[in-house]
């Protein structure tokens, strides 16, 4: 049972990849902590400011378990207007 993580823009550069899979069964907060530990301080900084979509919808309960099979999009703040 897996989750798919997709990185966009600065998050992609900081993670060094556009996508990865991780085991399911954790909350978004736990996932963010794991990704920061796995990829280092550069991604940790991006994750602090990023927005997250879970299967295309904004995630409002960051402590709820993420179901297997979902896709989490990591969207850093975008410049411009």
PDB file of N, CA, C and O in Angstrom:
ATOM      1  N   UNK A   1       0.835  -1.175   0.000  1.00  0.00           N
ATOM      2  CA  UNK A   1       0.000   0.000   0.000  1.00  0.00           C
ATOM      3  C   UNK A   1       0.882   1.240   0.000  1.00  0.00           C
ATOM      4  O   UNK A   1       1.664   1.448   0.920  1.00  0.00           O
ATOM      5  N   UNK A   2       0.741   2.049  -1.015  1.00  0.00           N
ATOM      6  CA  UNK A   2       1.631   3.183  -1.247  1.00  0.00           C
ATOM      7  C   UNK A   2       0.863   4.493  -1.412  1.00  0.00           C
ATOM      8  O   UNK A   2      -0.319   4.507  -1.739  1.00  0.00           O
ATOM      9  N   UNK A   3       1.591   5.598  -1.215  1.00  0.00           N
ATOM     10  CA  UNK A   3       1.148   6.947  -1.564  1.00  0.00           C
ATOM     11  C   UNK A   3       2.083   7.429  -2.665  1.00  0.00           C
ATOM     12  O   UNK A   3       3.264   7.100  -2.662  1.00  0.00           O
ATOM     13  N   UNK A   4       1.582   8.243  -3.562  1.00  0.00           N
ATOM     14  CA  UNK A   4       2.427   8.871  -4.566  1.00  0.00           C
ATOM     15  C   UNK A   4       2.593  10.333  -4.182  1.00  0.00           C
ATOM     16  O   UNK A   4       1.623  11.020  -3.893  1.00  0.00           O
ATOM     17  N   UNK A   5       3.839  10.782  -4.171  1.00  0.00           N
ATOM     18  CA  UNK A   5       4.161  12.177  -3.888  1.00  0.00           C
ATOM     19  C   UNK A   5       4.638  12.800  -5.192  1.00  0.00           C
ATOM     20  O   UNK A   5       5.549  12.266  -5.848  1.00  0.00           O
ATOM     21  N   UNK A   6       4.012  13.921  -5.587  1.00  0.00           N
ATOM     22  CA  UNK A   6       4.444  14.642  -6.783  1.00  0.00           C
ATOM     23  C   UNK A   6       4.946  16.020  -6.352  1.00  0.00           C
ATOM     24  O   UNK A   6       4.266  16.726  -5.625  1.00  0.00           O
ATOM     25  N   UNK A   7       6.128  16.362  -6.814  1.00  0.00           N
ATOM     26  CA  UNK A   7       6.760  17.639  -6.475  1.00  0.00           C
ATOM     27  C   UNK A   7       6.673  18.581  -7.666  1.00  0.00           C
ATOM     28  O   UNK A   7       6.926  18.177  -8.792  1.00  0.00           O
ATOM     29  N   UNK A   8       6.371  19.852  -7.393  1.00  0.00           N
ATOM     30  CA  UNK A   8       6.271  20.850  -8.444  1.00  0.00           C
ATOM     31  C   UNK A   8       7.224  22.002  -8.175  1.00  0.00           C
ATOM     32  O   UNK A   8       7.500  22.354  -7.023  1.00  0.00           O
ATOM     33  N   UNK A   9       7.745  22.599  -9.249  1.00  0.00           N
ATOM     34  CA  UNK A   9       8.575  23.805  -9.225  1.00  0.00           C
ATOM     35  C   UNK A   9       9.743  23.663  -8.239  1.00  0.00           C
ATOM     36  O   UNK A   9      10.538  22.735  -8.346  1.00  0.00           O
ATOM     37  N   UNK A  10       9.847  24.578  -7.271  1.00  0.00           N
ATOM     38  CA  UNK A  10      10.958  24.574  -6.326  1.00  0.00           C
ATOM     39  C   UNK A  10      11.012  23.322  -5.471  1.00  0.00           C
ATOM     40  O   UNK A  10      12.082  22.906  -5.033  1.00  0.00           O
ATOM     41  N   UNK A  11       9.872  22.704  -5.227  1.00  0.00           N
ATOM     42  CA  UNK A  11       9.853  21.448  -4.465  1.00  0.00           C
ATOM     43  C   UNK A  11      10.532  20.340  -5.271  1.00  0.00           C
ATOM     44  O   UNK A  11      11.267  19.521  -4.716  1.00  0.00           O
ATOM     45  N   UNK A  12      10.318  20.342  -6.581  1.00  0.00           N
ATOM     46  CA  UNK A  12      10.969  19.348  -7.449  1.00  0.00           C
ATOM     47  C   UNK A  12      12.482  19.537  -7.410  1.00  0.00           C
ATOM     48  O   UNK A  12      13.231  18.568  -7.281  1.00  0.00           O
ATOM     49  N   UNK A  13      12.931  20.766  -7.499  1.00  0.00           N
ATOM     50  CA  UNK A  13      14.373  21.032  -7.458  1.00  0.00           C
ATOM     51  C   UNK A  13      14.962  20.635  -6.107  1.00  0.00           C
ATOM     52  O   UNK A  13      16.040  20.047  -6.046  1.00  0.00           O
ATOM     53  N   UNK A  14      14.272  20.944  -5.034  1.00  0.00           N
ATOM     54  CA  UNK A  14      14.784  20.642  -3.691  1.00  0.00           C
ATOM     55  C   UNK A  14      14.809  19.139  -3.409  1.00  0.00           C
ATOM     56  O   UNK A  14      15.716  18.651  -2.743  1.00  0.00           O
ATOM     57  N   UNK A  15      13.822  18.407  -3.917  1.00  0.00           N
ATOM     58  CA  UNK A  15      13.764  16.959  -3.697  1.00  0.00           C
ATOM     59  C   UNK A  15      14.668  16.201  -4.663  1.00  0.00           C
ATOM     60  O   UNK A  15      15.018  15.047  -4.412  1.00  0.00           O
ATOM     61  N   UNK A  16      14.998  16.835  -5.781  1.00  0.00           N
ATOM     62  CA  UNK A  16      15.830  16.174  -6.780  1.00  0.00           C
ATOM     63  C   UNK A  16      15.082  15.142  -7.598  1.00  0.00           C
ATOM     64  O   UNK A  16      15.680  14.271  -8.221  1.00  0.00           O
ATOM     65  N   UNK A  17      13.780  15.244  -7.622  1.00  0.00           N
ATOM     66  CA  UNK A  17      12.938  14.316  -8.385  1.00  0.00           C
ATOM     67  C   UNK A  17      11.556  14.946  -8.559  1.00  0.00           C
ATOM     68  O   UNK A  17      11.190  15.835  -7.813  1.00  0.00           O
ATOM     69  N   UNK A  18      10.795  14.431  -9.484  1.00  0.00           N
ATOM     70  CA  UNK A  18       9.443  14.953  -9.698  1.00  0.00           C
ATOM     71  C   UNK A  18       8.382  14.121  -8.997  1.00  0.00           C
ATOM     72  O   UNK A  18       7.274  14.610  -8.755  1.00  0.00           O
ATOM     73  N   UNK A  19       8.725  12.877  -8.658  1.00  0.00           N
ATOM     74  CA  UNK A  19       7.729  11.983  -8.063  1.00  0.00           C
ATOM     75  C   UNK A  19       8.430  10.868  -7.297  1.00  0.00           C
ATOM     76  O   UNK A  19       9.543  10.479  -7.642  1.00  0.00           O
ATOM     77  N   UNK A  20       7.758  10.369  -6.277  1.00  0.00           N
ATOM     78  CA  UNK A  20       8.218   9.178  -5.559  1.00  0.00           C
ATOM     79  C   UNK A  20       7.028   8.538  -4.870  1.00  0.00           C
ATOM     80  O   UNK A  20       5.969   9.152  -4.746  1.00  0.00           O
ATOM     81  N   UNK A  21       7.211   7.311  -4.440  1.00  0.00           N
ATOM     82  CA  UNK A  21       6.183   6.630  -3.665  1.00  0.00           C
ATOM     83  C   UNK A  21       6.732   6.322  -2.282  1.00  0.00           C
ATOM     84  O   UNK A  21       7.937   6.137  -2.104  1.00  0.00           O
ATOM     85  N   UNK A  22       5.810   6.327  -1.319  1.00  0.00           N
ATOM     86  CA  UNK A  22       6.156   6.007   0.072  1.00  0.00           C
ATOM     87  C   UNK A  22       5.058   5.113   0.627  1.00  0.00           C
ATOM     88  O   UNK A  22       3.940   5.107   0.114  1.00  0.00           O
ATOM     89  N   UNK A  23       5.336   4.355   1.677  1.00  0.00           N
ATOM     90  CA  UNK A  23       4.296   3.528   2.278  1.00  0.00           C
ATOM     91  C   UNK A  23       3.149   4.385   2.834  1.00  0.00           C
ATOM     92  O   UNK A  23       3.368   5.492   3.332  1.00  0.00           O
ATOM     93  N   UNK A  24       1.949   3.887   2.736  1.00  0.00           N
ATOM     94  CA  UNK A  24       0.754   4.566   3.258  1.00  0.00           C
ATOM     95  C   UNK A  24       0.673   4.366   4.766  1.00  0.00           C
ATOM     96  O   UNK A  24       1.485   3.674   5.365  1.00  0.00           O
ATOM     97  N   UNK A  25      -0.334   5.008   5.378  1.00  0.00           N
ATOM     98  CA  UNK A  25      -0.602   4.791   6.795  1.00  0.00           C
ATOM     99  C   UNK A  25      -0.079   5.877   7.698  1.00  0.00           C
ATOM    100  O   UNK A  25       0.091   5.671   8.891  1.00  0.00           O
ATOM    101  N   UNK A  26       0.177   7.046   7.151  1.00  0.00           N
ATOM    102  CA  UNK A  26       0.653   8.162   7.970  1.00  0.00           C
ATOM    103  C   UNK A  26      -0.168   9.405   7.644  1.00  0.00           C
ATOM    104  O   UNK A  26      -0.837   9.473   6.629  1.00  0.00           O
ATOM    105  N   UNK A  27      -0.072  10.390   8.513  1.00  0.00           N
ATOM    106  CA  UNK A  27      -0.757  11.662   8.293  1.00  0.00           C
ATOM    107  C   UNK A  27       0.111  12.558   7.404  1.00  0.00           C
ATOM    108  O   UNK A  27       1.290  12.283   7.177  1.00  0.00           O
ATOM    109  N   UNK A  28      -0.466  13.648   6.941  1.00  0.00           N
ATOM    110  CA  UNK A  28       0.305  14.597   6.148  1.00  0.00           C
ATOM    111  C   UNK A  28       1.446  15.192   6.975  1.00  0.00           C
ATOM    112  O   UNK A  28       2.564  15.339   6.482  1.00  0.00           O
ATOM    113  N   UNK A  29       1.184  15.527   8.236  1.00  0.00           N
ATOM    114  CA  UNK A  29       2.258  16.040   9.092  1.00  0.00           C
ATOM    115  C   UNK A  29       3.399  15.040   9.221  1.00  0.00           C
ATOM    116  O   UNK A  29       4.574  15.408   9.144  1.00  0.00           O
ATOM    117  N   UNK A  30       3.082  13.775   9.408  1.00  0.00           N
ATOM    118  CA  UNK A  30       4.116  12.741   9.517  1.00  0.00           C
ATOM    119  C   UNK A  30       4.863  12.580   8.196  1.00  0.00           C
ATOM    120  O   UNK A  30       6.086  12.402   8.172  1.00  0.00           O
ATOM    121  N   UNK A  31       4.124  12.648   7.095  1.00  0.00           N
ATOM    122  CA  UNK A  31       4.734  12.528   5.777  1.00  0.00           C
ATOM    123  C   UNK A  31       5.712  13.671   5.534  1.00  0.00           C
ATOM    124  O   UNK A  31       6.830  13.455   5.057  1.00  0.00           O
ATOM    125  N   UNK A  32       5.312  14.892   5.874  1.00  0.00           N
ATOM    126  CA  UNK A  32       6.187  16.050   5.689  1.00  0.00           C
ATOM    127  C   UNK A  32       7.474  15.880   6.497  1.00  0.00           C
ATOM    128  O   UNK A  32       8.573  16.139   5.995  1.00  0.00           O
ATOM    129  N   UNK A  33       7.360  15.432   7.739  1.00  0.00           N
ATOM    130  CA  UNK A  33       8.549  15.193   8.563  1.00  0.00           C
ATOM    131  C   UNK A  33       9.470  14.150   7.921  1.00  0.00           C
ATOM    132  O   UNK A  33      10.689  14.315   7.891  1.00  0.00           O
ATOM    133  N   UNK A  34       8.883  13.077   7.417  1.00  0.00           N
ATOM    134  CA  UNK A  34       9.676  12.021   6.780  1.00  0.00           C
ATOM    135  C   UNK A  34      10.375  12.521   5.524  1.00  0.00           C
ATOM    136  O   UNK A  34      11.559  12.239   5.302  1.00  0.00           O
ATOM    137  N   UNK A  35       9.661  13.274   4.697  1.00  0.00           N
ATOM    138  CA  UNK A  35      10.255  13.784   3.460  1.00  0.00           C
ATOM    139  C   UNK A  35      11.392  14.756   3.752  1.00  0.00           C
ATOM    140  O   UNK A  35      12.421  14.733   3.082  1.00  0.00           O
ATOM    141  N   UNK A  36      11.214  15.606   4.766  1.00  0.00           N
ATOM    142  CA  UNK A  36      12.272  16.542   5.145  1.00  0.00           C
ATOM    143  C   UNK A  36      13.508  15.786   5.623  1.00  0.00           C
ATOM    144  O   UNK A  36      14.639  16.131   5.255  1.00  0.00           O
ATOM    145  N   UNK A  37      13.305  14.754   6.419  1.00  0.00           N
ATOM    146  CA  UNK A  37      14.433  13.956   6.907  1.00  0.00           C
ATOM    147  C   UNK A  37      15.121  13.212   5.763  1.00  0.00           C
ATOM    148  O   UNK A  37      16.349  13.104   5.723  1.00  0.00           O
ATOM    149  N   UNK A  38      14.352  12.730   4.825  1.00  0.00           N
ATOM    150  CA  UNK A  38      14.894  11.952   3.709  1.00  0.00           C
ATOM    151  C   UNK A  38      15.684  12.812   2.726  1.00  0.00           C
ATOM    152  O   UNK A  38      16.723  12.402   2.220  1.00  0.00           O
ATOM    153  N   UNK A  39      15.177  14.027   2.443  1.00  0.00           N
ATOM    154  CA  UNK A  39      15.767  14.844   1.373  1.00  0.00           C
ATOM    155  C   UNK A  39      16.561  16.045   1.864  1.00  0.00           C
ATOM    156  O   UNK A  39      17.174  16.731   1.057  1.00  0.00           O
ATOM    157  N   UNK A  40      16.548  16.330   3.150  1.00  0.00           N
ATOM    158  CA  UNK A  40      17.419  17.367   3.675  1.00  0.00           C
ATOM    159  C   UNK A  40      16.784  18.733   3.886  1.00  0.00           C
ATOM    160  O   UNK A  40      15.603  18.951   3.615  1.00  0.00           O
ATOM    161  N   UNK A  41      17.627  19.624   4.359  1.00  0.00           N
ATOM    162  CA  UNK A  41      17.188  20.958   4.784  1.00  0.00           C
ATOM    163  C   UNK A  41      16.578  21.779   3.647  1.00  0.00           C
ATOM    164  O   UNK A  41      15.640  22.537   3.857  1.00  0.00           O
ATOM    165  N   UNK A  42      17.112  21.642   2.451  1.00  0.00           N
ATOM    166  CA  UNK A  42      16.580  22.422   1.320  1.00  0.00           C
ATOM    167  C   UNK A  42      15.098  22.116   1.091  1.00  0.00           C
ATOM    168  O   UNK A  42      14.285  23.027   0.934  1.00  0.00           O
ATOM    169  N   UNK A  43      14.741  20.851   1.093  1.00  0.00           N
ATOM    170  CA  UNK A  43      13.330  20.498   0.927  1.00  0.00           C
ATOM    171  C   UNK A  43      12.544  20.857   2.183  1.00  0.00           C
ATOM    172  O   UNK A  43      11.395  21.289   2.092  1.00  0.00           O
ATOM    173  N   UNK A  44      13.122  20.707   3.356  1.00  0.00           N
ATOM    174  CA  UNK A  44      12.421  21.050   4.600  1.00  0.00           C
ATOM    175  C   UNK A  44      11.950  22.494   4.573  1.00  0.00           C
ATOM    176  O   UNK A  44      10.814  22.796   4.993  1.00  0.00           O
ATOM    177  N   UNK A  45      12.783  23.401   4.078  1.00  0.00           N
ATOM    178  CA  UNK A  45      12.404  24.815   3.983  1.00  0.00           C
ATOM    179  C   UNK A  45      11.224  24.990   3.022  1.00  0.00           C
ATOM    180  O   UNK A  45      10.274  25.718   3.313  1.00  0.00           O
ATOM    181  N   UNK A  46      11.265  24.323   1.894  1.00  0.00           N
ATOM    182  CA  UNK A  46      10.174  24.409   0.919  1.00  0.00           C
ATOM    183  C   UNK A  46       8.884  23.844   1.516  1.00  0.00           C
ATOM    184  O   UNK A  46       7.810  24.432   1.369  1.00  0.00           O
ATOM    185  N   UNK A  47       8.979  22.727   2.214  1.00  0.00           N
ATOM    186  CA  UNK A  47       7.786  22.083   2.776  1.00  0.00           C
ATOM    187  C   UNK A  47       7.091  22.960   3.813  1.00  0.00           C
ATOM    188  O   UNK A  47       5.868  22.912   3.948  1.00  0.00           O
ATOM    189  N   UNK A  48       7.851  23.777   4.529  1.00  0.00           N
ATOM    190  CA  UNK A  48       7.247  24.664   5.531  1.00  0.00           C
ATOM    191  C   UNK A  48       6.313  25.685   4.900  1.00  0.00           C
ATOM    192  O   UNK A  48       5.338  26.101   5.526  1.00  0.00           O
ATOM    193  N   UNK A  49       6.601  26.099   3.672  1.00  0.00           N
ATOM    194  CA  UNK A  49       5.797  27.116   3.000  1.00  0.00           C
ATOM    195  C   UNK A  49       4.829  26.541   1.969  1.00  0.00           C
ATOM    196  O   UNK A  49       3.990  27.265   1.435  1.00  0.00           O
ATOM    197  N   UNK A  50       4.934  25.251   1.697  1.00  0.00           N
ATOM    198  CA  UNK A  50       4.164  24.629   0.613  1.00  0.00           C
ATOM    199  C   UNK A  50       2.699  24.414   0.985  1.00  0.00           C
ATOM    200  O   UNK A  50       2.328  24.344   2.154  1.00  0.00           O
ATOM    201  N   UNK A  51       1.898  24.298  -0.070  1.00  0.00           N
ATOM    202  CA  UNK A  51       0.519  23.837   0.048  1.00  0.00           C
ATOM    203  C   UNK A  51       0.492  22.398  -0.435  1.00  0.00           C
ATOM    204  O   UNK A  51       1.335  21.977  -1.231  1.00  0.00           O
ATOM    205  N   UNK A  52      -0.498  21.638   0.038  1.00  0.00           N
ATOM    206  CA  UNK A  52      -0.580  20.222  -0.307  1.00  0.00           C
ATOM    207  C   UNK A  52      -1.984  19.906  -0.802  1.00  0.00           C
ATOM    208  O   UNK A  52      -2.977  20.314  -0.190  1.00  0.00           O
ATOM    209  N   UNK A  53      -2.047  19.179  -1.902  1.00  0.00           N
ATOM    210  CA  UNK A  53      -3.308  18.667  -2.413  1.00  0.00           C
ATOM    211  C   UNK A  53      -3.285  17.151  -2.276  1.00  0.00           C
ATOM    212  O   UNK A  53      -2.276  16.513  -2.578  1.00  0.00           O
ATOM    213  N   UNK A  54      -4.383  16.600  -1.819  1.00  0.00           N
ATOM    214  CA  UNK A  54      -4.534  15.152  -1.713  1.00  0.00           C
ATOM    215  C   UNK A  54      -5.609  14.754  -2.708  1.00  0.00           C
ATOM    216  O   UNK A  54      -6.770  15.142  -2.565  1.00  0.00           O
ATOM    217  N   UNK A  55      -5.192  14.047  -3.745  1.00  0.00           N
ATOM    218  CA  UNK A  55      -6.074  13.711  -4.869  1.00  0.00           C
ATOM    219  C   UNK A  55      -6.792  14.949  -5.399  1.00  0.00           C
ATOM    220  O   UNK A  55      -7.985  14.943  -5.680  1.00  0.00           O
ATOM    221  N   UNK A  56      -6.033  16.053  -5.523  1.00  0.00           N
ATOM    222  CA  UNK A  56      -6.547  17.274  -6.126  1.00  0.00           C
ATOM    223  C   UNK A  56      -7.298  18.202  -5.200  1.00  0.00           C
ATOM    224  O   UNK A  56      -7.742  19.258  -5.632  1.00  0.00           O
ATOM    225  N   UNK A  57      -7.456  17.824  -3.939  1.00  0.00           N
ATOM    226  CA  UNK A  57      -8.206  18.653  -2.987  1.00  0.00           C
ATOM    227  C   UNK A  57      -7.288  19.135  -1.869  1.00  0.00           C
ATOM    228  O   UNK A  57      -6.418  18.393  -1.410  1.00  0.00           O
ATOM    229  N   UNK A  58      -7.522  20.370  -1.416  1.00  0.00           N
ATOM    230  CA  UNK A  58      -6.735  20.910  -0.310  1.00  0.00           C
ATOM    231  C   UNK A  58      -6.919  20.032   0.919  1.00  0.00           C
ATOM    232  O   UNK A  58      -8.023  19.574   1.216  1.00  0.00           O
ATOM    233  N   UNK A  59      -5.829  19.795   1.617  1.00  0.00           N
ATOM    234  CA  UNK A  59      -5.859  18.972   2.828  1.00  0.00           C
ATOM    235  C   UNK A  59      -6.017  19.885   4.031  1.00  0.00           C
ATOM    236  O   UNK A  59      -5.144  20.700   4.320  1.00  0.00           O
ATOM    237  N   UNK A  60      -7.150  19.767   4.740  1.00  0.00           N
ATOM    238  CA  UNK A  60      -7.429  20.635   5.881  1.00  0.00           C
ATOM    239  C   UNK A  60      -7.119  19.970   7.213  1.00  0.00           C
ATOM    240  O   UNK A  60      -6.912  20.656   8.199  1.00  0.00           O
ATOM    241  N   UNK A  61      -7.088  18.656   7.263  1.00  0.00           N
ATOM    242  CA  UNK A  61      -6.767  17.946   8.502  1.00  0.00           C
ATOM    243  C   UNK A  61      -5.439  17.238   8.309  1.00  0.00           C
ATOM    244  O   UNK A  61      -5.379  16.110   7.813  1.00  0.00           O
ATOM    245  N   UNK A  62      -4.371  17.900   8.694  1.00  0.00           N
ATOM    246  CA  UNK A  62      -3.030  17.378   8.469  1.00  0.00           C
ATOM    247  C   UNK A  62      -2.685  16.223   9.393  1.00  0.00           C
ATOM    248  O   UNK A  62      -1.639  15.608   9.243  1.00  0.00           O
ATOM    249  N   UNK A  63      -3.559  15.892  10.342  1.00  0.00           N
ATOM    250  CA  UNK A  63      -3.291  14.774  11.257  1.00  0.00           C
ATOM    251  C   UNK A  63      -4.088  13.514  10.903  1.00  0.00           C
ATOM    252  O   UNK A  63      -3.899  12.471  11.518  1.00  0.00           O
ATOM    253  N   UNK A  64      -4.976  13.613   9.925  1.00  0.00           N
ATOM    254  CA  UNK A  64      -5.772  12.450   9.508  1.00  0.00           C
ATOM    255  C   UNK A  64      -4.899  11.504   8.684  1.00  0.00           C
ATOM    256  O   UNK A  64      -4.080  11.958   7.873  1.00  0.00           O
ATOM    257  N   UNK A  65      -5.045  10.192   8.866  1.00  0.00           N
ATOM    258  CA  UNK A  65      -4.272   9.241   8.059  1.00  0.00           C
ATOM    259  C   UNK A  65      -4.599   9.387   6.568  1.00  0.00           C
ATOM    260  O   UNK A  65      -5.760   9.565   6.199  1.00  0.00           O
ATOM    261  N   UNK A  66      -3.569   9.326   5.747  1.00  0.00           N
ATOM    262  CA  UNK A  66      -3.757   9.377   4.298  1.00  0.00           C
ATOM    263  C   UNK A  66      -4.019   7.961   3.793  1.00  0.00           C
ATOM    264  O   UNK A  66      -3.226   7.058   4.059  1.00  0.00           O
ATOM    265  N   UNK A  67      -5.117   7.760   3.076  1.00  0.00           N
ATOM    266  CA  UNK A  67      -5.425   6.409   2.589  1.00  0.00           C
ATOM    267  C   UNK A  67      -4.446   5.953   1.506  1.00  0.00           C
ATOM    268  O   UNK A  67      -3.887   6.761   0.772  1.00  0.00           O
ATOM    269  N   UNK A  68      -4.250   4.671   1.422  1.00  0.00           N
ATOM    270  CA  UNK A  68      -3.399   4.088   0.383  1.00  0.00           C
ATOM    271  C   UNK A  68      -3.954   4.457  -0.985  1.00  0.00           C
ATOM    272  O   UNK A  68      -5.169   4.566  -1.175  1.00  0.00           O
ATOM    273  N   UNK A  69      -3.054   4.676  -1.915  1.00  0.00           N
ATOM    274  CA  UNK A  69      -3.446   4.944  -3.286  1.00  0.00           C
ATOM    275  C   UNK A  69      -3.636   6.412  -3.623  1.00  0.00           C
ATOM    276  O   UNK A  69      -3.816   6.748  -4.794  1.00  0.00           O
ATOM    277  N   UNK A  70      -3.588   7.310  -2.629  1.00  0.00           N
ATOM    278  CA  UNK A  70      -3.779   8.719  -2.937  1.00  0.00           C
ATOM    279  C   UNK A  70      -2.509   9.326  -3.506  1.00  0.00           C
ATOM    280  O   UNK A  70      -1.416   8.783  -3.341  1.00  0.00           O
ATOM    281  N   UNK A  71      -2.675  10.459  -4.165  1.00  0.00           N
ATOM    282  CA  UNK A  71      -1.559  11.245  -4.674  1.00  0.00           C
ATOM    283  C   UNK A  71      -1.511  12.549  -3.902  1.00  0.00           C
ATOM    284  O   UNK A  71      -2.525  13.239  -3.778  1.00  0.00           O
ATOM    285  N   UNK A  72      -0.343  12.859  -3.373  1.00  0.00           N
ATOM    286  CA  UNK A  72      -0.131  14.111  -2.642  1.00  0.00           C
ATOM    287  C   UNK A  72       0.729  15.011  -3.513  1.00  0.00           C
ATOM    288  O   UNK A  72       1.850  14.641  -3.884  1.00  0.00           O
ATOM    289  N   UNK A  73       0.188  16.183  -3.865  1.00  0.00           N
ATOM    290  CA  UNK A  73       0.936  17.167  -4.642  1.00  0.00           C
ATOM    291  C   UNK A  73       1.546  18.184  -3.697  1.00  0.00           C
ATOM    292  O   UNK A  73       0.857  18.726  -2.824  1.00  0.00           O
ATOM    293  N   UNK A  74       2.838  18.444  -3.858  1.00  0.00           N
ATOM    294  CA  UNK A  74       3.563  19.421  -3.055  1.00  0.00           C
ATOM    295  C   UNK A  74       3.735  20.665  -3.917  1.00  0.00           C
ATOM    296  O   UNK A  74       4.449  20.638  -4.924  1.00  0.00           O
ATOM    297  N   UNK A  75       3.067  21.755  -3.515  1.00  0.00           N
ATOM    298  CA  UNK A  75       3.043  22.978  -4.295  1.00  0.00           C
ATOM    299  C   UNK A  75       3.704  24.109  -3.513  1.00  0.00           C
ATOM    300  O   UNK A  75       3.103  24.642  -2.573  1.00  0.00           O
ATOM    301  N   UNK A  76       4.922  24.489  -3.871  1.00  0.00           N
ATOM    302  CA  UNK A  76       5.556  25.607  -3.175  1.00  0.00           C
ATOM    303  C   UNK A  76       4.872  26.910  -3.570  1.00  0.00           C
ATOM    304  O   UNK A  76       4.153  26.952  -4.576  1.00  0.00           O
ATOM    305  N   UNK A  77       5.087  27.976  -2.798  1.00  0.00           N
ATOM    306  CA  UNK A  77       4.525  29.270  -3.209  1.00  0.00           C
ATOM    307  C   UNK A  77       5.079  29.661  -4.572  1.00  0.00           C
ATOM    308  O   UNK A  77       6.263  29.430  -4.860  1.00  0.00           O
ATOM    309  N   UNK A  78       4.235  30.217  -5.406  1.00  0.00           N
ATOM    310  CA  UNK A  78       4.654  30.632  -6.747  1.00  0.00           C
ATOM    311  C   UNK A  78       4.779  32.142  -6.778  1.00  0.00           C
ATOM    312  O   UNK A  78       3.952  32.850  -6.213  1.00  0.00           O
ATOM    313  N   UNK A  79       5.779  32.640  -7.434  1.00  0.00           N
ATOM    314  CA  UNK A  79       5.970  34.078  -7.598  1.00  0.00           C
ATOM    315  C   UNK A  79       5.091  34.590  -8.731  1.00  0.00           C
ATOM    316  O   UNK A  79       4.660  33.833  -9.587  1.00  0.00           O
ATOM    317  N   UNK A  80       4.849  35.861  -8.720  1.00  0.00           N
ATOM    318  CA  UNK A  80       4.089  36.472  -9.811  1.00  0.00           C
ATOM    319  C   UNK A  80       2.659  36.715  -9.418  1.00  0.00           C
ATOM    320  O   UNK A  80       2.262  36.588  -8.282  1.00  0.00           O
ATOM    321  N   UNK A  81       1.871  37.069 -10.388  1.00  0.00           N
ATOM    322  CA  UNK A  81       0.492  37.439 -10.072  1.00  0.00           C
ATOM    323  C   UNK A  81      -0.459  36.991 -11.042  1.00  0.00           C
ATOM    324  O   UNK A  81      -0.896  36.163 -11.561  1.00  0.00           O
TER     325      UNK A  81
END
